[in-house]
Structure formats: structure tokens, C-alpha cells
CSV table of C-alpha atoms and ligand atoms in Angstrom, one decimal:
chain,number,residue,atom,x,y,z
T,17,MET,CA,32.3,-119.0,68.3
T,18,ASP,CA,28.5,-119.1,68.2
T,19,THR,CA,26.7,-121.0,70.9
T,20,ILE,CA,23.2,-122.4,71.6
T,21,LEU,CA,21.8,-122.6,75.1
T,22,VAL,CA,19.5,-125.5,75.8
T,23,ILE,CA,17.2,-125.3,78.9
T,24,ASN,CA,15.2,-128.0,80.6
T,25,ALA,CA,13.4,-126.5,83.5
T,26,GLY,CA,11.6,-128.7,86.1
T,27,SER,CA,9.8,-128.0,89.4
T,28,SER,CA,12.9,-127.6,91.5
T,29,SER,CA,15.8,-127.7,89.1
T,30,LEU,CA,17.0,-125.9,86.0
T,31,LYS,CA,19.2,-127.9,83.7
T,32,PHE,CA,21.1,-126.4,80.9
T,33,GLU,CA,23.7,-127.3,78.3
T,34,VAL,CA,25.7,-125.0,76.0
T,35,PHE,CA,26.6,-126.2,72.5
T,36,SER,CA,29.0,-124.6,70.0
T,37,THR,CA,27.5,-124.5,66.5
T,38,LYS,CA,30.9,-124.9,64.8
T,39,ASP,CA,31.2,-128.1,62.8
T,40,GLY,CA,27.7,-129.2,63.6
T,41,LEU,CA,26.9,-129.2,67.3
T,42,THR,CA,29.5,-129.7,70.0
T,43,LYS,CA,28.7,-129.8,73.7
T,44,LEU,CA,30.8,-127.3,75.7
T,45,PHE,CA,29.4,-127.8,79.1
T,46,ARG,CA,26.3,-128.8,81.1
T,47,GLY,CA,25.0,-127.6,84.4
T,48,GLN,CA,22.1,-127.5,86.7
T,49,MET,CA,20.7,-125.3,89.5
T,50,GLU,CA,19.0,-127.8,91.8
T,51,GLY,CA,17.2,-127.4,95.1
T,52,ILE,CA,15.5,-124.2,94.0
T,53,ALA,CA,13.8,-122.5,97.0
T,54,THR,CA,15.2,-125.2,99.4
T,55,ALA,CA,18.9,-125.8,99.0
T,56,PRO,CA,20.0,-124.1,95.8
T,57,ARG,CA,23.2,-125.3,94.3
T,58,LEU,CA,24.7,-124.5,90.9
T,59,ARG,CA,26.9,-127.1,89.4
T,60,VAL,CA,28.5,-127.0,86.0
T,61,ASN,CA,30.7,-129.6,84.3
T,62,GLY,CA,32.8,-129.3,81.2
T,63,ARG,CA,32.8,-131.7,78.3
T,64,ASP,CA,35.6,-133.7,79.9
T,65,GLY,CA,33.6,-133.9,83.2
T,66,LYS,CA,35.8,-131.2,84.8
T,67,ILE,CA,33.9,-129.2,87.5
T,68,LEU,CA,33.6,-125.6,86.2
T,69,ALA,CA,31.3,-124.4,89.0
T,70,ASP,CA,29.9,-125.6,92.3
T,71,GLN,CA,28.2,-122.8,94.2
T,72,LYS,CA,25.7,-123.0,97.1
T,73,HIS,CA,23.2,-120.2,97.3
T,74,ALA,CA,20.8,-119.1,100.1
T,75,PRO,CA,17.2,-120.2,99.5
T,76,ALA,CA,16.1,-116.6,99.8
T,77,ASP,CA,18.3,-115.7,96.8
T,78,VAL,CA,16.8,-118.4,94.6
T,79,PRO,CA,13.1,-118.6,95.5
T,80,ASP,CA,11.9,-119.6,92.0
T,81,LEU,CA,12.9,-120.4,88.4
T,82,PRO,CA,13.3,-116.8,87.2
T,83,ALA,CA,15.8,-116.2,90.0
T,84,ALA,CA,17.6,-119.4,89.1
T,85,MET,CA,17.6,-118.2,85.5
T,86,GLN,CA,19.2,-114.9,86.5
T,87,ILE,CA,22.0,-116.7,88.4
T,88,VAL,CA,22.6,-119.1,85.5
T,89,GLY,CA,22.6,-116.2,83.1
T,90,ALA,CA,25.1,-114.2,85.1
T,91,TRP,CA,27.4,-117.3,85.3
T,92,LEU,CA,27.1,-117.8,81.5
T,93,ARG,CA,27.9,-114.1,80.8
T,94,GLU,CA,30.9,-114.2,83.1
T,95,LYS,CA,32.1,-117.5,81.5
T,96,ASP,CA,31.8,-115.6,78.2
T,97,GLU,CA,32.1,-118.7,76.0
T,98,GLY,CA,31.3,-117.4,72.5
T,99,ARG,CA,28.3,-115.5,71.2
T,100,LEU,CA,24.9,-116.8,72.3
T,101,VAL,CA,22.8,-117.0,69.1
T,102,ALA,CA,19.7,-118.8,70.4
T,103,ALA,CA,18.0,-120.6,73.3
T,104,GLY,CA,16.2,-123.9,72.9
T,105,HIS,CA,13.7,-125.0,75.5
T,106,ARG,CA,12.1,-128.3,76.4
T,107,VAL,CA,8.4,-127.7,76.7
T,108,VAL,CA,6.3,-130.6,77.9
T,109,HIS,CA,3.0,-129.8,76.2
T,110,GLY,CA,2.4,-128.6,72.7
T,111,GLY,CA,-1.3,-129.5,72.8
T,112,PRO,CA,-3.1,-130.7,69.6
T,113,ASP,CA,-1.6,-128.0,67.4
T,114,TYR,CA,2.2,-128.0,67.8
T,115,ASP,CA,3.4,-131.1,65.9
T,116,ARG,CA,6.9,-129.7,65.6
T,117,PRO,CA,9.3,-127.3,67.3
T,118,VAL,CA,8.5,-123.6,66.9
T,119,ARG,CA,10.3,-120.3,67.1
T,120,ILE,CA,8.8,-118.4,70.0
T,121,THR,CA,7.0,-115.1,69.6
T,122,LYS,CA,5.0,-113.3,72.3
T,123,GLU,CA,1.8,-114.6,70.6
T,124,ILE,CA,3.0,-118.2,70.6
T,125,LEU,CA,4.1,-117.9,74.2
T,126,ARG,CA,0.6,-116.8,75.1
T,127,ASP,CA,-0.8,-119.7,73.2
T,128,LEU,CA,1.4,-122.1,75.0
T,129,GLU,CA,0.0,-120.9,78.3
T,130,ARG,CA,-3.3,-122.4,77.2
T,131,TYR,CA,-1.8,-125.9,77.9
T,132,VAL,CA,-0.9,-125.2,81.5
T,133,PRO,CA,-4.1,-127.0,82.6
T,134,LEU,CA,-3.0,-130.0,80.6
T,135,ALA,CA,0.3,-130.2,82.4
T,136,PRO,CA,-0.1,-128.0,85.6
T,137,LEU,CA,3.1,-129.3,87.2
T,138,HIS,CA,5.4,-129.0,84.2
T,139,GLN,CA,4.3,-126.4,81.7
T,140,PRO,CA,4.6,-123.3,83.9
T,141,ASN,CA,8.1,-124.3,84.9
T,142,ASN,CA,9.0,-124.8,81.2
T,143,LEU,CA,7.7,-121.4,80.2
T,144,ALA,CA,9.2,-119.4,83.1
T,145,PRO,CA,12.8,-119.3,81.6
T,146,ILE,CA,11.4,-118.3,78.2
T,147,HIS,CA,9.7,-115.3,79.9
T,148,ALA,CA,12.9,-114.5,81.8
T,149,ILE,CA,15.0,-114.5,78.6
T,150,LEU,CA,12.3,-112.6,76.7
T,151,ASP,CA,12.4,-109.8,79.4
T,152,ARG,CA,16.2,-109.6,79.4
T,153,GLN,CA,17.1,-110.3,75.8
T,154,PRO,CA,14.0,-109.8,73.7
T,155,ASP,CA,15.9,-110.2,70.4
T,156,LEU,CA,17.5,-113.5,71.2
T,157,PRO,CA,15.8,-116.2,69.1
T,158,GLN,CA,14.1,-118.8,71.3
T,159,VAL,CA,12.7,-122.2,70.2
T,160,ALA,CA,10.2,-124.4,72.0
T,161,CYS,CA,10.6,-128.2,71.5
T,162,PHE,CA,7.7,-130.2,72.7
T,163,ASP,CA,7.6,-133.7,74.3
T,164,THR,CA,4.3,-134.3,72.6
T,165,SER,CA,5.1,-133.4,69.0
T,166,PHE,CA,6.7,-136.7,68.0
T,167,HIS,CA,3.5,-138.5,68.7
T,168,ARG,CA,1.2,-136.2,66.8
T,169,GLY,CA,1.3,-138.3,63.7
T,170,GLN,CA,-0.5,-141.2,65.5
T,171,SER,CA,-3.8,-142.4,64.1
T,172,LEU,CA,-7.1,-141.1,65.3
T,173,VAL,CA,-7.9,-144.6,66.4
T,174,ALA,CA,-4.8,-144.6,68.7
T,175,ASN,CA,-5.1,-141.1,70.1
T,176,HIS,CA,-8.8,-141.2,71.1
T,177,TYR,CA,-10.4,-142.0,74.5
T,178,ALA,CA,-13.7,-143.7,74.3
T,179,ILE,CA,-15.6,-140.8,75.7
T,180,PRO,CA,-18.0,-138.4,73.8
T,181,GLU,CA,-16.3,-136.8,70.8
T,182,ARG,CA,-16.8,-133.2,72.0
T,183,PHE,CA,-14.0,-133.8,74.6
T,184,PHE,CA,-11.6,-134.8,71.9
T,185,ALA,CA,-12.3,-131.5,70.2
T,186,GLU,CA,-11.6,-129.7,73.5
T,187,GLY,CA,-8.2,-131.3,73.6
T,188,VAL,CA,-8.8,-134.4,75.8
T,189,GLN,CA,-6.7,-136.7,73.6
T,190,ARG,CA,-3.9,-139.2,74.1
T,191,TYR,CA,-0.8,-137.1,73.5
T,192,GLY,CA,2.2,-139.1,74.8
T,193,PHE,CA,5.4,-137.7,76.1
T,194,HIS,CA,9.2,-138.3,76.1
T,195,GLY,CA,9.0,-137.4,72.4
T,196,LEU,CA,12.4,-135.7,72.2
T,197,SER,CA,14.0,-138.8,73.6
T,198,TYR,CA,12.2,-141.1,71.2
T,199,GLU,CA,13.0,-138.9,68.2
T,200,TYR,CA,16.7,-138.9,69.2
T,201,VAL,CA,16.8,-142.7,69.6
T,202,ALA,CA,14.9,-143.2,66.3
T,203,GLY,CA,17.6,-141.0,64.6
T,204,ARG,CA,20.5,-142.9,66.3
T,205,LEU,CA,18.9,-146.2,65.2
T,206,ARG,CA,18.9,-145.0,61.6
T,207,GLU,CA,22.7,-144.5,61.9
T,208,VAL,CA,23.6,-147.7,63.8
T,209,ALA,CA,21.0,-150.2,62.6
T,210,PRO,CA,19.3,-148.8,59.5
T,211,ASP,CA,17.4,-152.0,58.7
T,212,ILE,CA,16.0,-152.2,62.2
T,213,ALA,CA,15.2,-148.5,62.2
T,214,ASN,CA,12.9,-149.0,59.2
T,215,GLY,CA,11.0,-151.8,60.9
T,216,ARG,CA,8.9,-152.3,64.0
T,217,VAL,CA,10.6,-151.1,67.2
T,218,ILE,CA,9.6,-150.7,70.8
T,219,THR,CA,11.7,-148.2,72.6
T,220,ALA,CA,11.6,-148.2,76.4
T,221,HIS,CA,12.5,-144.9,78.0
T,222,LEU,CA,13.1,-146.0,81.6
T,223,GLY,CA,14.1,-143.1,83.9
T,224,SER,CA,12.4,-141.3,86.7
T,225,GLY,CA,9.6,-140.9,84.2
T,226,ALA,CA,9.0,-144.1,82.2
T,227,SER,CA,7.2,-144.9,79.0
T,228,LEU,CA,7.3,-147.2,76.0
T,229,CYS,CA,6.9,-146.1,72.3
T,230,ALA,CA,6.0,-148.2,69.3
T,231,LEU,CA,7.9,-147.0,66.3
T,232,PHE,CA,7.1,-148.1,62.8
T,233,GLU,CA,9.6,-146.9,60.2
T,234,GLY,CA,11.0,-144.4,62.7
T,235,LYS,CA,7.6,-142.8,63.5
T,236,SER,CA,5.6,-143.1,66.7
T,237,ILE,CA,2.4,-145.1,66.2
T,238,GLU,CA,1.6,-145.8,69.9
T,239,THR,CA,2.9,-145.0,73.3
T,240,THR,CA,2.0,-145.8,76.9
T,241,MET,CA,1.5,-142.2,78.2
T,242,GLY,CA,-1.7,-140.4,77.3
T,243,PHE,CA,-3.4,-137.1,78.1
T,244,THR,CA,-0.9,-136.6,80.9
T,245,ALA,CA,2.5,-138.1,81.8
T,246,LEU,CA,0.8,-140.1,84.5
T,247,ASP,CA,-0.5,-143.0,82.3
T,248,GLY,CA,1.2,-146.2,81.3
T,249,LEU,CA,4.1,-147.6,83.3
T,250,PRO,CA,4.6,-147.1,87.0
T,251,MET,CA,7.4,-144.6,87.5
T,252,GLY,CA,9.6,-143.2,90.3
T,253,THR,CA,6.7,-141.5,92.0
T,254,ARG,CA,3.9,-141.6,89.4
T,255,CYS,CA,1.3,-144.3,89.4
T,256,GLY,CA,1.0,-145.2,85.7
T,257,GLN,CA,-2.1,-146.8,84.4
T,258,ILE,CA,-4.9,-146.9,86.9
T,259,ASP,CA,-8.7,-147.6,86.6
T,260,PRO,CA,-10.4,-144.2,86.5
T,261,GLY,CA,-12.9,-145.7,89.0
T,262,VAL,CA,-10.2,-145.6,91.6
T,263,LEU,CA,-10.1,-141.8,91.3
T,264,LEU,CA,-13.9,-141.6,91.6
T,265,TYR,CA,-13.6,-143.7,94.7
T,266,LEU,CA,-10.9,-141.5,96.2
T,267,LEU,CA,-12.9,-138.4,95.5
T,268,ASP,CA,-16.4,-139.6,96.4
T,269,GLN,CA,-15.8,-142.1,99.1
T,270,LYS,CA,-12.6,-141.1,100.7
T,271,GLY,CA,-13.3,-137.4,100.6
T,272,MET,CA,-10.0,-136.5,99.1
T,273,SER,CA,-9.7,-133.2,97.3
T,274,PRO,CA,-8.5,-133.0,93.6
T,275,LYS,CA,-5.2,-131.5,94.9
T,276,ASP,CA,-4.7,-134.5,97.3
T,277,VAL,CA,-5.4,-137.0,94.5
T,278,GLN,CA,-3.0,-135.1,92.2
T,279,ASN,CA,-0.3,-135.2,94.9
T,280,LEU,CA,-1.0,-138.9,95.5
T,281,LEU,CA,-0.8,-139.9,91.9
T,282,TYR,CA,2.2,-137.7,90.8
T,283,ASN,CA,4.4,-137.7,93.9
T,284,GLN,CA,3.5,-140.5,96.3
T,285,SER,CA,2.9,-143.5,94.0
T,286,GLY,CA,4.9,-145.6,91.6
T,287,LEU,CA,8.1,-147.3,92.9
T,288,LYS,CA,8.1,-145.0,95.9
T,289,GLY,CA,4.5,-145.7,96.9
T,290,LEU,CA,4.8,-149.5,96.3
T,291,SER,CA,8.1,-149.9,98.1
T,292,GLY,CA,7.8,-147.3,100.8
T,293,VAL,CA,11.6,-147.3,100.4
T,294,SER,CA,12.6,-145.0,97.5
T,295,ASN,CA,11.7,-143.8,94.1
T,296,ASP,CA,15.3,-144.3,93.0
T,297,MET,CA,16.1,-147.5,91.1
T,298,ARG,CA,19.7,-147.7,92.5
T,299,ALA,CA,18.3,-147.6,96.1
T,300,LEU,CA,15.7,-150.2,95.3
T,301,LEU,CA,18.2,-152.6,93.7
T,302,ALA,CA,20.5,-152.2,96.8
T,303,SER,CA,17.7,-152.7,99.3
T,304,ASP,CA,17.0,-156.0,101.0
T,305,ASP,CA,13.5,-154.8,102.0
T,306,PRO,CA,10.9,-157.2,100.5
T,307,ARG,CA,8.7,-154.3,99.5
T,308,ALA,CA,11.5,-152.9,97.3
T,309,ALA,CA,11.8,-156.3,95.6
T,310,PHE,CA,8.0,-156.3,95.1
T,311,ALA,CA,8.1,-152.8,93.6
T,312,LEU,CA,10.7,-154.0,91.1
T,313,ASP,CA,8.7,-157.1,90.2
T,314,HIS,CA,5.7,-154.9,89.5
T,315,PHE,CA,7.8,-152.5,87.4
T,316,VAL,CA,9.2,-155.4,85.3
T,317,TYR,CA,5.7,-157.0,85.0
T,318,ARG,CA,4.1,-153.8,83.7
T,319,ILE,CA,6.9,-153.1,81.2
T,320,ALA,CA,6.5,-156.6,79.8
T,321,PHE,CA,2.7,-156.3,79.9
T,322,TYR,CA,2.8,-153.0,77.8
T,323,ALA,CA,5.5,-154.4,75.5
T,324,GLY,CA,2.9,-157.1,74.6
T,325,ALA,CA,0.3,-154.4,73.9
T,326,LEU,CA,2.7,-152.3,71.8
T,327,ALA,CA,3.8,-155.5,69.9
T,328,ALA,CA,0.1,-156.0,69.1
T,329,ALA,CA,-0.2,-152.4,67.9
T,330,LEU,CA,2.8,-152.9,65.6
T,331,GLY,CA,1.8,-156.4,64.4
T,332,GLY,CA,5.1,-157.9,65.7
T,333,ILE,CA,8.5,-156.4,66.6
T,334,ASP,CA,11.9,-156.4,65.1
T,335,ALA,CA,13.8,-154.8,68.0
T,336,PHE,CA,13.4,-153.7,71.6
T,337,VAL,CA,15.5,-150.7,72.7
T,338,PHE,CA,16.5,-149.6,76.2
T,339,THR,CA,17.2,-146.0,77.0
T,340,ALA,CA,17.3,-143.4,79.8
T,341,GLY,CA,18.7,-143.7,83.4
T,342,ILE,CA,17.6,-147.2,84.1
T,343,GLY,CA,17.5,-148.5,80.6
T,344,GLU,CA,21.1,-147.3,79.9
T,345,ASN,CA,22.7,-148.2,83.2
T,346,SER,CA,21.1,-151.2,84.8
T,347,PRO,CA,22.1,-154.6,83.3
T,348,GLU,CA,20.0,-156.2,86.0
T,349,MET,CA,16.8,-154.5,85.0
T,350,ARG,CA,17.5,-155.1,81.4
T,351,ALA,CA,18.0,-158.8,82.0
T,352,ARG,CA,14.8,-159.1,84.0
T,353,ILE,CA,12.8,-157.4,81.4
T,354,ALA,CA,14.4,-159.4,78.6
T,355,ALA,CA,13.5,-162.6,80.5
T,356,ARG,CA,9.9,-161.7,80.4
T,357,LEU,CA,10.1,-161.0,76.7
T,358,GLU,CA,11.4,-164.5,75.8
T,359,TRP,CA,8.0,-165.6,74.6
T,360,LEU,CA,8.5,-163.0,71.8
T,361,GLY,CA,11.7,-164.7,70.7
T,362,VAL,CA,14.1,-162.4,72.7
T,363,ARG,CA,17.5,-164.0,73.6
T,364,LEU,CA,19.7,-161.8,75.8
T,365,ASP,CA,23.5,-162.2,75.6
T,366,PRO,CA,24.4,-161.8,79.3
T,367,GLU,CA,28.0,-160.7,78.6
T,368,LYS,CA,27.1,-158.0,76.1
T,369,ASN,CA,24.4,-156.9,78.5
T,370,ILE,CA,26.8,-156.5,81.4
T,371,ASN,CA,29.2,-154.6,79.1
T,372,GLY,CA,26.4,-152.3,78.0
T,373,GLU,CA,27.1,-152.9,74.3
T,374,LEU,CA,24.9,-151.4,71.6
T,375,LEU,CA,23.5,-154.8,70.6
T,376,ILE,CA,22.9,-157.0,73.7
T,377,SER,CA,21.0,-159.9,72.2
T,378,LYS,CA,22.3,-163.2,70.8
T,379,PRO,CA,22.6,-163.7,67.0
T,380,ASP,CA,19.5,-166.0,67.0
T,381,SER,CA,17.4,-163.4,68.9
T,382,SER,CA,14.4,-162.0,67.0
T,383,PRO,CA,13.5,-159.4,68.1
T,384,GLU,CA,17.0,-157.9,68.7
T,385,LEU,CA,17.8,-156.0,71.9
T,386,TYR,CA,19.6,-152.7,71.9
T,387,VAL,CA,20.9,-150.1,74.4
T,388,VAL,CA,20.8,-146.6,72.8
T,389,PRO,CA,21.7,-143.7,75.2
T,390,THR,CA,19.3,-140.9,74.7
T,391,ASP,CA,20.2,-137.2,74.4
T,392,GLU,CA,17.2,-134.9,74.6
T,393,GLU,CA,19.4,-131.8,74.9
T,394,LEU,CA,21.2,-132.5,71.7
T,395,MET,CA,17.8,-133.1,70.0
T,396,ILE,CA,16.7,-129.6,71.2
T,397,ALA,CA,19.9,-128.0,70.1
T,398,ARG,CA,19.5,-129.6,66.6
T,399,HIS,CA,15.9,-128.3,66.3
T,400,THR,CA,16.9,-124.9,67.5
T,401,LEU,CA,19.8,-124.6,65.1
T,402,LYS,CA,17.5,-125.7,62.3
T,403,LEU,CA,14.8,-123.1,63.1
T,404,ILE,CA,17.2,-120.2,63.3
T,405,GLY,CA,18.5,-121.2,59.9
T,406,GLY,CA,21.8,-122.8,60.9
I,30,AMP,P1,16.7,-140.4,84.4
I,30,AMP,O1,15.4,-139.8,84.8
I,30,AMP,O2,16.8,-140.8,83.0
I,30,AMP,O3,17.9,-139.5,84.8
I,30,AMP,O4,16.9,-141.7,85.2
I,30,AMP,C1,16.9,-141.8,86.7
I,30,AMP,C2,16.7,-143.2,87.1
I,30,AMP,O5,17.8,-144.0,86.6
I,30,AMP,C3,16.8,-143.3,88.7
I,30,AMP,O6,15.8,-144.2,89.1
I,30,AMP,C4,18.1,-143.9,88.9
I,30,AMP,O7,18.2,-144.7,90.1
I,30,AMP,C5,18.3,-144.8,87.7
I,30,AMP,N1,19.7,-145.1,87.5
I,30,AMP,C6,20.7,-144.3,87.1
I,30,AMP,N2,21.9,-145.0,87.1
I,30,AMP,C7,21.6,-146.3,87.4
I,30,AMP,C8,22.3,-147.5,87.6
I,30,AMP,N3,23.6,-147.5,87.4
I,30,AMP,N4,21.7,-148.6,87.9
I,30,AMP,C9,20.3,-148.6,88.1
I,30,AMP,N5,19.6,-147.5,88.0
I,30,AMP,C10,20.2,-146.4,87.6
């Protein structure tokens, strides 16, 4: 059996999934090494949820991503589940040039390093496992799938900032992220609701990171994230849209360093910063602290606010789709967001919403409301298989 390894590497965790290429793509198992450098733990689950591995490691043995990659690689070799034919990687930034996934060569890898300044917290982590595999198995085909590619077809009007044009040429553009998720959802919609998929759709990827994407005939025409994954909606710990004047104030008047501001905006803001309670939606929903309630009010308000903006970009909407951790699993948040969209003609069916059905709006609702679970790893596996000629 031939297999494809999909890797999604973050700052402190390395997630992976292994797919069999037989009969299309079948998930065999998924795992993650979390707590890299602090409390490393490798956990792997089979397709049926069965625990295949649960190992704690000493922080000194797993100080960084390459070390995590070595341990994961050793586990995979020992498991010996088929013949690995390719590795597909999630890479957050493809810059202005990469409008589709790409087979990695040493030259391309060097090229992708150019985008580290555009995503300093993510890109180096995404590239580290590619280097590690290249060192150990130089002949294994590797594919990079970018979070930005799906949005590259947006119009110039949409992807410009109103600053002098020379900055655009240097790469200061609105890129947008969560592209693999939106691409997967657009594909699923074509299967389950083809008429809707051909129309005007707003998809809400609501997880630890959160954004909205306006899809017209399955293509991204607008999204709430921009040059970085900080813009748009407030997120678990990221601020979302903020007046750039606030940054000038923090730097000039408060004497904060760029590093301090970066930490504030990426790690201390959003739901965590507003509530002072948690960045985790489940904890906020369970909390009776009024600050948690306020953070949720703000989150819902901003989602509805941006939904209005994206509806304007689309010239109306035919469907609103929920996906990712919060969108897929929280009937309460879906109901609160739907209530704010009633002015658009949205009518939620409370029972279907509680049951988490695919279509959760009433028959007279226009736009319709959907819940479509995302699968970024499967999207990466598909692209990888395609690029290696499968
Ligand atoms: P993701 O980044 O897509 O994994 O989503 C993570 C977010 O989804 C976290 O804020 C979780 O609290 C939230 N989440 C996961 N399950 C639930 C649930 N059952 N109810 C509410 N929020 C959830």
C-alpha cells in the first residue's frame, strides 16, 4: 500500500496524518506531537479513534521541530504502514507568486524562505519539517500547499492597500489565509449543494484563528484577513482589525518595542485579551464571568459586521456556511451569529442547528445556512497526490 504523509507544523506542535492512496485517499491515522520544548507528548489515533500511541518525552529530547520530526519519523517507520510515496505540507505563505501548490525543490525551498518576514511566527515552523525530510530522504517527493493560494485570484481592487503603489510591488498586499479550508469547503458545497456552490457564499472559518471568505462561483473574491493572519475578526489570541494608528500610538507614545507589539497583537489579544479568562471558546461559553460574556458579544458583533461587508462585496448572498472548531461544534455561537444576520433574510431552524445538520436554516430562509466540516489535511493530501501524478 502506498501512503502520503501530511504535515501541519505550528510553533509548539507538529500535526500529521497518513493517507492510503488506494481507492482515492483514505485516512489511516492522525497524530500530533504537542508541547514541543515544554512538555512534549506524541499522540496518534487510528481511523476508528483507537489510541495507537501516547508517549511523553523529556523536553530536552524534543527541543524543536526537527527533533519532533525525527521522533514522528521513527514512530512512522516502526509502524511500517505501507510505502511512503510523498509528503504534503501546509505552508502559510506563498507570497504573490505561488497561486497553487508546488512540488518542492531546493530552489523553491530557498524561495519560500523569502516569505519568512511576511509570516515570522508561522513560516519558519512550516518549512522546518521540509528541511528535515529533505536531509533524511532527499528523494521523497514533497509538496507545499499554501494558505494564501486560494485567494490569489482576487481582483486588484480587493487586494490593494491604499498606500503608495511601490509597496504593493514589494509584496505589501492583502493575501488572505485559511485558503485550504475554504477550498475544501467550496469543493464539498459543489457535492452537497451544487446550485448554492455556484452562487454567492460567505464561509466562516471560526476556530482558534478565524476569518470569513466571500465565494463567488466557488472562487474567493474577498476575505477578512490581509497581509498577515492578524486582520479581520478577533480570534483566540489575535486582535483582528485594528486602526493602524493604535500601533503608532503604542510604538511612539507607550514606548513599546516592535517585538512587544507583535506579542500583544498575536498572543495577548482577541478573546483572551478581552475576557481575561481564556482564548478557548468552550471555556468562555462555560464561564459566568461578565468579561467572558462581553468577549463573546464582541466576537459575534464583528462576525456579523464583516458578513455585511462581504455581502456588499458579493452584491448579496445565497448562503452562509459555518466551519472549523467553533463553526462546526457550537450550536450556541451559530444561533447567536444567525440572529444577527436576520436582516439579510436568514431564518435558523433551531432543531437542525442543535443536531448539527448540513442545512440548518428553515425552508423560507434566504440566504440558507450550512454547517460544512472542513478538512485541510485531506485537501493537502489531494494536492500532493495530484502533483506526484497520482
Ligand atoms: P480549531 O482551531 O478549528 O481547532 O478550533 C478551536 C476552537 O474551537 C476553540 O476555541 C475551541 O474552544 C472551539 N471548540 C471546539 N469544540 C467546541 C464546542 N463543542 N463548542 C464550542 N467551541 C468549541
